[in-house]
Amino acid sequence: MGFPKGFLWGGATAANQCEGAYNLDGRGLANVDVMPHGPERWPVGTGVRPMLDFEEGYYYPAQSGIDFYHRYREDIALFAEMGFKVFRMSIAWSRIFPKGDEQEPNEAGLAFYEDVFRECQKYGIEPLVTITHFDCPIHLITQYGGWRNCKLIDFYKKLARTLFTRYRGLVRYWLTFNEINMILHAPFMGAGLVFEEGENKQQVKYTAAHHELVASAWATKIAHEIDPDIQVGCMLAAGSYYPYSPRPEDVRAAQLSNQENYFFIDVQSRGSYPAYALRMLEREGIELDISDEDRRILADHTVDFISFSYYSSRCAAGEGSDADQVKGNAFAGVKNPYLSESQWGWAIDPLGLRITMNELYDRYQKPLFVVENGLGAIDRVAEDGSIDDEYRIEYLRQHIQAMRDAITEDGVELLGYTTWGPIDLVSAGTGEMSKRYGFIYVDRDDAGEGSLERSRKKSFYWYQRVIETNGEDLG
Ligand code: BG6
């Protein structure tokens, strides 16, 4: 017994990290475009350093990405060669509605994605499409304040309706917001939030989160009305928090950190604000304007499946602990002394994937989808052009094994697995190209130099075999 028949193997990308062509065919400017490479990227991403347009002296990697916009045929052919059953990608909102609040969509943007989906269809690859992967048109930020403004719900509904209608029959799997909980950690990147001096940031973030949650439920409703076969998923930046020790303060700290993340999925999957969140908001003096209609929409239109990214588990310590802080996917935490780390300091914990899957499945009892997982690492190109990325194979092998255990031993229902960045692309966190995740190498460096040529790494052939044997042969 192993992976179920029809298991969806593939890879995942995001528009702003691969498309480039930021100003072509009517596309408008977005928050993700103006996040520079270098030390200011994170202050901009967190909304602490306002940057709402390109500024002199910075390099903006999203402007050109890996030029997927012009090379998608070649890239999808390579995915097909690996045997992909599914390709996760996202829509750049500002290609469809350049400013975000127009009456009519931009036909060139719609046509681009239609071509991409048709290309996938040619190879029998199922698209899994994220409506927004961190992007928000700049105009919606400068004019309305981003997701803090409830008007964005209507703009997003319009976007969703346009997409579901146009791509009816071409796309069956949709995700509403990438890593919806990222709003708490990188609010400019996650929700187009820029803060005023002295503003209550928690109030703004949870207000914006409420708007996204309501928008997500509306999108689910609209999708099912347009085509009952559409499956809509939520998307969590997952990775369970472990207590640093059995000290009750540490266990409690882990519980609170987990709740901070589950909050989003509790609303999207169970349909209402959980009691612990209502109390937390009250304690922090955060007031949300939740209308009866919001409550109804949230309750009646929950998601069909739970998707999530998993790079590592996390670890939390309560007051009085001497644990060290550690880096990782924008989530603060303490160092787990039992785990090794990637070159970027992210903990490596394959068993944690099985643990996380069990926790999510126990909690929601809905099918899961692992839509991101992978190792960001430096690759070396040998003189003959080959790339031996055994370390990446090892990472993925162990994580696939953990998923298999969760399915076969624990009975978790899993729809599919898309590794992050099957082709090297721009890092969301750092803006680097040198933090590579791909099976396919892209000749491009951190300063934007390189031919953009694609080549197959050792892991390309390995993943091809994994898919061919439906996860039986992990090498
Ligand atoms: C997830 C995001 O947080 O992690 C992706 O959904 C991102 O957009 C991925 O690229 C890996 O993070 P990074 O910072 O290594 O690119």
PDB file of C-alpha atoms in Angstrom, residues 165-422:
ATOM      1  CA  THR A 165     -16.256  32.148 -15.387  1.00  0.00           C
ATOM      2  CA  ARG A 166     -13.472  32.479 -17.905  1.00  0.00           C
ATOM      3  CA  TYR A 167     -11.635  29.289 -16.917  1.00  0.00           C
ATOM      4  CA  ARG A 168     -14.668  27.115 -16.331  1.00  0.00           C
ATOM      5  CA  GLY A 169     -13.785  23.602 -17.448  1.00  0.00           C
ATOM      6  CA  LEU A 170     -10.071  24.409 -17.591  1.00  0.00           C
ATOM      7  CA  VAL A 171      -9.315  24.745 -13.871  1.00  0.00           C
ATOM      8  CA  ARG A 172     -10.871  22.522 -11.218  1.00  0.00           C
ATOM      9  CA  TYR A 173      -8.692  23.255  -8.168  1.00  0.00           C
ATOM     10  CA  TRP A 174      -8.476  26.773  -6.736  1.00  0.00           C
ATOM     11  CA  LEU A 175      -6.858  28.238  -3.612  1.00  0.00           C
ATOM     12  CA  THR A 176      -8.151  31.566  -2.348  1.00  0.00           C
ATOM     13  CA  PHE A 177      -5.154  33.149  -0.548  1.00  0.00           C
ATOM     14  CA  ASN A 178      -1.621  31.839  -0.363  1.00  0.00           C
ATOM     15  CA  GLU A 179      -0.442  31.347   3.232  1.00  0.00           C
ATOM     16  CA  ILE A 180      -3.267  33.435   4.626  1.00  0.00           C
ATOM     17  CA  ASN A 181      -1.612  33.516   8.060  1.00  0.00           C
ATOM     18  CA  MET A 182       1.388  35.359   6.568  1.00  0.00           C
ATOM     19  CA  ILE A 183      -0.610  38.553   7.045  1.00  0.00           C
ATOM     20  CA  LEU A 184       0.477  38.552  10.697  1.00  0.00           C
ATOM     21  CA  HIS A 185       4.178  38.310   9.828  1.00  0.00           C
ATOM     22  CA  ALA A 186       4.658  40.133   6.524  1.00  0.00           C
ATOM     23  CA  PRO A 187       1.576  42.350   6.283  1.00  0.00           C
ATOM     24  CA  PHE A 188       2.668  44.420   3.275  1.00  0.00           C
ATOM     25  CA  MET A 189       3.545  41.328   1.286  1.00  0.00           C
ATOM     26  CA  GLY A 190       0.519  39.389   2.555  1.00  0.00           C
ATOM     27  CA  ALA A 191      -2.153  42.084   2.464  1.00  0.00           C
ATOM     28  CA  GLY A 192      -0.794  45.378   1.136  1.00  0.00           C
ATOM     29  CA  LEU A 193      -0.664  46.947   4.598  1.00  0.00           C
ATOM     30  CA  VAL A 194       1.509  49.960   5.348  1.00  0.00           C
ATOM     31  CA  PHE A 195       1.350  51.289   8.887  1.00  0.00           C
ATOM     32  CA  GLU A 196       0.984  54.832  10.112  1.00  0.00           C
ATOM     33  CA  GLU A 197       3.119  56.044  12.981  1.00  0.00           C
ATOM     34  CA  GLY A 198       1.603  54.970  16.309  1.00  0.00           C
ATOM     35  CA  GLU A 199      -1.120  52.838  14.740  1.00  0.00           C
ATOM     36  CA  ASN A 200      -2.364  49.682  16.530  1.00  0.00           C
ATOM     37  CA  LYS A 201      -0.864  47.136  14.138  1.00  0.00           C
ATOM     38  CA  GLN A 202      -2.717  44.168  15.593  1.00  0.00           C
ATOM     39  CA  GLN A 203      -6.025  45.936  15.045  1.00  0.00           C
ATOM     40  CA  VAL A 204      -5.142  46.623  11.405  1.00  0.00           C
ATOM     41  CA  LYS A 205      -3.850  43.110  10.755  1.00  0.00           C
ATOM     42  CA  TYR A 206      -6.876  41.325  12.188  1.00  0.00           C
ATOM     43  CA  THR A 207      -9.244  43.711  10.415  1.00  0.00           C
ATOM     44  CA  ALA A 208      -7.495  42.890   7.134  1.00  0.00           C
ATOM     45  CA  ALA A 209      -7.526  39.188   8.022  1.00  0.00           C
ATOM     46  CA  HIS A 210     -11.273  39.342   8.589  1.00  0.00           C
ATOM     47  CA  HIS A 211     -11.752  40.917   5.173  1.00  0.00           C
ATOM     48  CA  GLU A 212      -9.647  38.222   3.524  1.00  0.00           C
ATOM     49  CA  LEU A 213     -11.537  35.477   5.344  1.00  0.00           C
ATOM     50  CA  VAL A 214     -14.881  36.873   4.230  1.00  0.00           C
ATOM     51  CA  ALA A 215     -13.571  37.344   0.670  1.00  0.00           C
ATOM     52  CA  SER A 216     -12.371  33.743   0.681  1.00  0.00           C
ATOM     53  CA  ALA A 217     -15.813  32.464   1.705  1.00  0.00           C
ATOM     54  CA  TRP A 218     -17.473  34.584  -0.994  1.00  0.00           C
ATOM     55  CA  ALA A 219     -15.080  33.180  -3.577  1.00  0.00           C
ATOM     56  CA  THR A 220     -15.965  29.659  -2.460  1.00  0.00           C
ATOM     57  CA  LYS A 221     -19.671  30.432  -2.851  1.00  0.00           C
ATOM     58  CA  ILE A 222     -19.184  31.981  -6.287  1.00  0.00           C
ATOM     59  CA  ALA A 223     -17.009  29.086  -7.469  1.00  0.00           C
ATOM     60  CA  HIS A 224     -19.565  26.465  -6.492  1.00  0.00           C
ATOM     61  CA  GLU A 225     -22.386  28.422  -8.106  1.00  0.00           C
ATOM     62  CA  ILE A 226     -20.502  28.735 -11.375  1.00  0.00           C
ATOM     63  CA  ASP A 227     -19.321  25.136 -11.426  1.00  0.00           C
ATOM     64  CA  PRO A 228     -20.206  22.641  -8.698  1.00  0.00           C
ATOM     65  CA  ASP A 229     -17.211  20.524  -9.729  1.00  0.00           C
ATOM     66  CA  ILE A 230     -14.736  23.197  -8.613  1.00  0.00           C
ATOM     67  CA  GLN A 231     -12.816  22.342  -5.456  1.00  0.00           C
ATOM     68  CA  VAL A 232     -11.757  25.313  -3.363  1.00  0.00           C
ATOM     69  CA  GLY A 233      -9.038  25.113  -0.763  1.00  0.00           C
ATOM     70  CA  CYS A 234      -7.600  27.355   1.912  1.00  0.00           C
ATOM     71  CA  MET A 235      -3.815  27.612   2.240  1.00  0.00           C
ATOM     72  CA  LEU A 236      -1.869  27.734   5.490  1.00  0.00           C
ATOM     73  CA  ALA A 237       1.825  28.324   6.127  1.00  0.00           C
ATOM     74  CA  ALA A 238       1.935  25.232   8.309  1.00  0.00           C
ATOM     75  CA  GLY A 239       4.447  23.454  10.488  1.00  0.00           C
ATOM     76  CA  SER A 240       3.280  22.492  13.965  1.00  0.00           C
ATOM     77  CA  TYR A 241       4.817  24.189  16.968  1.00  0.00           C
ATOM     78  CA  TYR A 242       6.466  21.819  19.416  1.00  0.00           C
ATOM     79  CA  PRO A 243       7.015  22.816  23.016  1.00  0.00           C
ATOM     80  CA  TYR A 244      10.694  23.447  23.631  1.00  0.00           C
ATOM     81  CA  SER A 245      10.441  21.209  26.705  1.00  0.00           C
ATOM     82  CA  PRO A 246       7.699  19.502  28.766  1.00  0.00           C
ATOM     83  CA  ARG A 247       7.684  22.554  31.039  1.00  0.00           C
ATOM     84  CA  PRO A 248       3.996  23.589  31.123  1.00  0.00           C
ATOM     85  CA  GLU A 249       4.916  27.171  30.163  1.00  0.00           C
ATOM     86  CA  ASP A 250       6.566  25.841  27.006  1.00  0.00           C
ATOM     87  CA  VAL A 251       3.631  23.569  26.208  1.00  0.00           C
ATOM     88  CA  ARG A 252       1.255  26.478  26.643  1.00  0.00           C
ATOM     89  CA  ALA A 253       3.430  28.697  24.431  1.00  0.00           C
ATOM     90  CA  ALA A 254       3.311  26.072  21.680  1.00  0.00           C
ATOM     91  CA  GLN A 255      -0.448  25.779  22.035  1.00  0.00           C
ATOM     92  CA  LEU A 256      -0.900  29.545  21.686  1.00  0.00           C
ATOM     93  CA  SER A 257       1.368  29.701  18.649  1.00  0.00           C
ATOM     94  CA  ASN A 258      -0.533  26.870  16.989  1.00  0.00           C
ATOM     95  CA  GLN A 259      -3.835  28.595  17.685  1.00  0.00           C
ATOM     96  CA  GLU A 260      -2.527  31.781  16.088  1.00  0.00           C
ATOM     97  CA  ASN A 261      -2.201  29.817  12.840  1.00  0.00           C
ATOM     98  CA  TYR A 262      -5.198  27.512  13.173  1.00  0.00           C
ATOM     99  CA  PHE A 263      -7.375  30.579  13.708  1.00  0.00           C
ATOM    100  CA  PHE A 264      -7.463  31.212   9.954  1.00  0.00           C
ATOM    101  CA  ILE A 265      -8.273  27.654   8.970  1.00  0.00           C
ATOM    102  CA  ASP A 266     -10.770  27.265  11.789  1.00  0.00           C
ATOM    103  CA  VAL A 267     -12.728  30.106  10.193  1.00  0.00           C
ATOM    104  CA  GLN A 268     -12.270  28.883   6.620  1.00  0.00           C
ATOM    105  CA  SER A 269     -12.977  25.241   7.331  1.00  0.00           C
ATOM    106  CA  ARG A 270     -15.311  25.254  10.327  1.00  0.00           C
ATOM    107  CA  GLY A 271     -17.108  28.454   9.362  1.00  0.00           C
ATOM    108  CA  SER A 272     -16.883  30.610  12.473  1.00  0.00           C
ATOM    109  CA  TYR A 273     -14.477  32.438  14.755  1.00  0.00           C
ATOM    110  CA  PRO A 274     -13.238  30.010  17.418  1.00  0.00           C
ATOM    111  CA  ALA A 275     -13.840  30.897  21.071  1.00  0.00           C
ATOM    112  CA  TYR A 276     -10.123  31.224  21.856  1.00  0.00           C
ATOM    113  CA  ALA A 277      -9.747  33.814  19.069  1.00  0.00           C
ATOM    114  CA  LEU A 278     -12.739  35.861  20.201  1.00  0.00           C
ATOM    115  CA  ARG A 279     -11.290  36.008  23.709  1.00  0.00           C
ATOM    116  CA  MET A 280      -7.829  36.882  22.422  1.00  0.00           C
ATOM    117  CA  LEU A 281      -9.224  39.738  20.315  1.00  0.00           C
ATOM    118  CA  GLU A 282     -11.175  41.015  23.309  1.00  0.00           C
ATOM    119  CA  ARG A 283      -8.106  40.804  25.561  1.00  0.00           C
ATOM    120  CA  GLU A 284      -6.024  42.752  23.061  1.00  0.00           C
ATOM    121  CA  GLY A 285      -8.698  45.387  22.620  1.00  0.00           C
ATOM    122  CA  ILE A 286      -9.189  44.529  18.941  1.00  0.00           C
ATOM    123  CA  GLU A 287     -12.639  45.289  17.611  1.00  0.00           C
ATOM    124  CA  LEU A 288     -13.866  43.678  14.429  1.00  0.00           C
ATOM    125  CA  ASP A 289     -16.893  44.767  12.534  1.00  0.00           C
ATOM    126  CA  ILE A 290     -18.415  41.358  11.786  1.00  0.00           C
ATOM    127  CA  SER A 291     -21.815  41.698  10.178  1.00  0.00           C
ATOM    128  CA  ASP A 292     -24.590  39.102  10.190  1.00  0.00           C
ATOM    129  CA  GLU A 293     -24.026  38.642   6.496  1.00  0.00           C
ATOM    130  CA  ASP A 294     -20.310  37.968   7.128  1.00  0.00           C
ATOM    131  CA  ARG A 295     -21.256  35.318   9.690  1.00  0.00           C
ATOM    132  CA  ARG A 296     -23.675  33.681   7.290  1.00  0.00           C
ATOM    133  CA  ILE A 297     -21.214  33.616   4.410  1.00  0.00           C
ATOM    134  CA  LEU A 298     -18.442  32.206   6.589  1.00  0.00           C
ATOM    135  CA  ALA A 299     -20.716  29.502   7.978  1.00  0.00           C
ATOM    136  CA  ASP A 300     -22.303  28.467   4.691  1.00  0.00           C
ATOM    137  CA  HIS A 301     -19.263  28.457   2.420  1.00  0.00           C
ATOM    138  CA  THR A 302     -16.404  26.576   3.985  1.00  0.00           C
ATOM    139  CA  VAL A 303     -13.550  25.160   1.937  1.00  0.00           C
ATOM    140  CA  ASP A 304     -13.511  21.731   0.294  1.00  0.00           C
ATOM    141  CA  PHE A 305      -9.946  20.857   1.190  1.00  0.00           C
ATOM    142  CA  ILE A 306      -7.060  22.076   3.323  1.00  0.00           C
ATOM    143  CA  SER A 307      -3.841  22.949   1.556  1.00  0.00           C
ATOM    144  CA  PHE A 308      -0.658  24.026   3.231  1.00  0.00           C
ATOM    145  CA  SER A 309       3.040  24.690   2.838  1.00  0.00           C
ATOM    146  CA  TYR A 310       5.458  22.781   4.996  1.00  0.00           C
ATOM    147  CA  TYR A 311       9.162  23.539   5.215  1.00  0.00           C
ATOM    148  CA  SER A 312       9.784  22.689   8.855  1.00  0.00           C
ATOM    149  CA  SER A 313       8.195  22.289  12.240  1.00  0.00           C
ATOM    150  CA  ARG A 314       8.523  25.148  14.706  1.00  0.00           C
ATOM    151  CA  CYS A 315       9.360  25.310  18.344  1.00  0.00           C
ATOM    152  CA  ALA A 316       8.043  27.594  21.098  1.00  0.00           C
ATOM    153  CA  ALA A 317       9.190  28.402  24.602  1.00  0.00           C
ATOM    154  CA  GLY A 318       7.326  30.146  27.378  1.00  0.00           C
ATOM    155  CA  GLU A 319       8.521  32.816  29.754  1.00  0.00           C
ATOM    156  CA  GLY A 320      11.706  32.077  31.659  1.00  0.00           C
ATOM    157  CA  SER A 321      13.243  29.934  28.931  1.00  0.00           C
ATOM    158  CA  ASP A 322      16.837  30.308  27.802  1.00  0.00           C
ATOM    159  CA  ALA A 323      16.146  28.824  24.327  1.00  0.00           C
ATOM    160  CA  ASP A 324      17.815  30.469  21.299  1.00  0.00           C
ATOM    161  CA  GLN A 325      15.818  32.161  18.552  1.00  0.00           C
ATOM    162  CA  VAL A 326      15.896  30.627  15.075  1.00  0.00           C
ATOM    163  CA  LYS A 327      15.075  31.712  11.507  1.00  0.00           C
ATOM    164  CA  GLY A 328      12.499  30.132   9.161  1.00  0.00           C
ATOM    165  CA  ASN A 329       9.663  31.052   6.879  1.00  0.00           C
ATOM    166  CA  ALA A 330       8.982  34.443   8.552  1.00  0.00           C
ATOM    167  CA  PHE A 331       7.796  32.764  11.730  1.00  0.00           C
ATOM    168  CA  ALA A 332       9.729  33.542  14.864  1.00  0.00           C
ATOM    169  CA  GLY A 333      10.472  30.611  17.113  1.00  0.00           C
ATOM    170  CA  VAL A 334      13.177  29.013  19.163  1.00  0.00           C
ATOM    171  CA  LYS A 335      15.863  26.641  18.054  1.00  0.00           C
ATOM    172  CA  ASN A 336      15.014  22.953  18.275  1.00  0.00           C
ATOM    173  CA  PRO A 337      18.284  21.329  19.391  1.00  0.00           C
ATOM    174  CA  TYR A 338      17.315  17.990  17.802  1.00  0.00           C
ATOM    175  CA  LEU A 339      17.110  19.285  14.235  1.00  0.00           C
ATOM    176  CA  SER A 340      19.682  20.180  11.607  1.00  0.00           C
ATOM    177  CA  GLU A 341      19.209  23.281   9.469  1.00  0.00           C
ATOM    178  CA  SER A 342      19.363  24.346   5.837  1.00  0.00           C
ATOM    179  CA  GLN A 343      21.948  26.842   4.552  1.00  0.00           C
ATOM    180  CA  TRP A 344      19.369  29.521   5.310  1.00  0.00           C
ATOM    181  CA  GLY A 345      18.877  28.351   8.876  1.00  0.00           C
ATOM    182  CA  TRP A 346      15.513  26.646   8.347  1.00  0.00           C
ATOM    183  CA  ALA A 347      15.079  23.540  10.502  1.00  0.00           C
ATOM    184  CA  ILE A 348      14.756  20.226   8.669  1.00  0.00           C
ATOM    185  CA  ASP A 349      12.135  17.885  10.103  1.00  0.00           C
ATOM    186  CA  PRO A 350      10.508  15.266   7.842  1.00  0.00           C
ATOM    187  CA  LEU A 351       8.695  13.584  10.725  1.00  0.00           C
ATOM    188  CA  GLY A 352       7.229  16.998  11.499  1.00  0.00           C
ATOM    189  CA  LEU A 353       5.372  16.802   8.187  1.00  0.00           C
ATOM    190  CA  ARG A 354       3.660  13.593   9.311  1.00  0.00           C
ATOM    191  CA  ILE A 355       2.856  15.201  12.666  1.00  0.00           C
ATOM    192  CA  THR A 356       1.484  18.334  10.987  1.00  0.00           C
ATOM    193  CA  MET A 357      -0.627  16.271   8.584  1.00  0.00           C
ATOM    194  CA  ASN A 358      -2.107  14.304  11.451  1.00  0.00           C
ATOM    195  CA  GLU A 359      -2.911  17.428  13.404  1.00  0.00           C
ATOM    196  CA  LEU A 360      -4.598  19.115  10.444  1.00  0.00           C
ATOM    197  CA  TYR A 361      -6.553  16.012   9.484  1.00  0.00           C
ATOM    198  CA  ASP A 362      -7.672  15.350  13.062  1.00  0.00           C
ATOM    199  CA  ARG A 363      -8.826  18.907  13.387  1.00  0.00           C
ATOM    200  CA  TYR A 364     -10.646  19.407  10.081  1.00  0.00           C
ATOM    201  CA  GLN A 365     -11.459  15.940   8.735  1.00  0.00           C
ATOM    202  CA  LYS A 366     -11.137  17.185   5.185  1.00  0.00           C
ATOM    203  CA  PRO A 367      -8.716  16.061   2.460  1.00  0.00           C
ATOM    204  CA  LEU A 368      -5.294  17.685   2.661  1.00  0.00           C
ATOM    205  CA  PHE A 369      -3.021  18.918  -0.120  1.00  0.00           C
ATOM    206  CA  VAL A 370       0.685  19.623   0.469  1.00  0.00           C
ATOM    207  CA  VAL A 371       1.165  22.514  -1.929  1.00  0.00           C
ATOM    208  CA  GLU A 372       4.691  23.594  -0.958  1.00  0.00           C
ATOM    209  CA  ASN A 373       7.686  21.741   0.406  1.00  0.00           C
ATOM    210  CA  GLY A 374      11.335  21.851  -0.554  1.00  0.00           C
ATOM    211  CA  LEU A 375      14.888  22.776   0.223  1.00  0.00           C
ATOM    212  CA  GLY A 376      16.355  26.163  -0.680  1.00  0.00           C
ATOM    213  CA  ALA A 377      20.041  25.507  -1.353  1.00  0.00           C
ATOM    214  CA  ILE A 378      23.065  26.733  -3.290  1.00  0.00           C
ATOM    215  CA  ASP A 379      23.663  24.633  -6.408  1.00  0.00           C
ATOM    216  CA  ARG A 380      26.997  24.274  -8.180  1.00  0.00           C
ATOM    217  CA  VAL A 381      27.137  23.771 -11.904  1.00  0.00           C
ATOM    218  CA  ALA A 382      29.933  21.348 -12.840  1.00  0.00           C
ATOM    219  CA  GLU A 383      32.166  22.005 -15.815  1.00  0.00           C
ATOM    220  CA  ASP A 384      30.173  19.648 -17.978  1.00  0.00           C
ATOM    221  CA  GLY A 385      27.016  21.576 -17.056  1.00  0.00           C
ATOM    222  CA  SER A 386      25.574  18.893 -14.758  1.00  0.00           C
ATOM    223  CA  ILE A 387      24.198  19.689 -11.299  1.00  0.00           C
ATOM    224  CA  ASP A 388      24.410  17.095  -8.563  1.00  0.00           C
ATOM    225  CA  ASP A 389      21.810  18.153  -5.983  1.00  0.00           C
ATOM    226  CA  GLU A 390      21.753  14.994  -3.902  1.00  0.00           C
ATOM    227  CA  TYR A 391      21.014  17.083  -0.766  1.00  0.00           C
ATOM    228  CA  ARG A 392      17.718  18.176  -2.320  1.00  0.00           C
ATOM    229  CA  ILE A 393      16.845  14.605  -3.270  1.00  0.00           C
ATOM    230  CA  GLU A 394      17.561  13.517   0.292  1.00  0.00           C
ATOM    231  CA  TYR A 395      15.338  16.242   1.755  1.00  0.00           C
ATOM    232  CA  LEU A 396      12.447  15.436  -0.576  1.00  0.00           C
ATOM    233  CA  ARG A 397      12.842  11.677  -0.209  1.00  0.00           C
ATOM    234  CA  GLN A 398      12.457  11.905   3.553  1.00  0.00           C
ATOM    235  CA  HIS A 399       9.451  14.190   3.302  1.00  0.00           C
ATOM    236  CA  ILE A 400       7.731  11.985   0.739  1.00  0.00           C
ATOM    237  CA  GLN A 401       8.381   8.999   3.002  1.00  0.00           C
ATOM    238  CA  ALA A 402       6.769  10.910   5.875  1.00  0.00           C
ATOM    239  CA  MET A 403       3.693  11.655   3.719  1.00  0.00           C
ATOM    240  CA  ARG A 404       3.489   8.006   2.752  1.00  0.00           C
ATOM    241  CA  ASP A 405       3.529   7.033   6.430  1.00  0.00           C
ATOM    242  CA  ALA A 406       0.816   9.557   7.205  1.00  0.00           C
ATOM    243  CA  ILE A 407      -1.343   8.102   4.423  1.00  0.00           C
ATOM    244  CA  THR A 408      -0.710   4.406   4.928  1.00  0.00           C
ATOM    245  CA  GLU A 409      -0.119   4.162   8.672  1.00  0.00           C
ATOM    246  CA  ASP A 410      -2.296   6.981   9.960  1.00  0.00           C
ATOM    247  CA  GLY A 411      -5.067   7.059   7.358  1.00  0.00           C
ATOM    248  CA  VAL A 412      -4.684  10.703   6.417  1.00  0.00           C
ATOM    249  CA  GLU A 413      -6.408  11.624   3.164  1.00  0.00           C
ATOM    250  CA  LEU A 414      -4.003  13.458   0.871  1.00  0.00           C
ATOM    251  CA  LEU A 415      -4.909  14.701  -2.591  1.00  0.00           C
ATOM    252  CA  GLY A 416      -1.465  15.580  -3.841  1.00  0.00           C
ATOM    253  CA  TYR A 417       1.985  17.039  -3.404  1.00  0.00           C
ATOM    254  CA  THR A 418       3.496  20.003  -5.200  1.00  0.00           C
ATOM    255  CA  THR A 419       7.104  20.790  -4.322  1.00  0.00           C
ATOM    256  CA  TRP A 420       7.989  24.447  -4.067  1.00  0.00           C
ATOM    257  CA  GLY A 421       9.794  25.919  -7.072  1.00  0.00           C
ATOM    258  CA  PRO A 422      10.156  22.908  -9.403  1.00  0.00           C
TER     259      PRO A 422
END
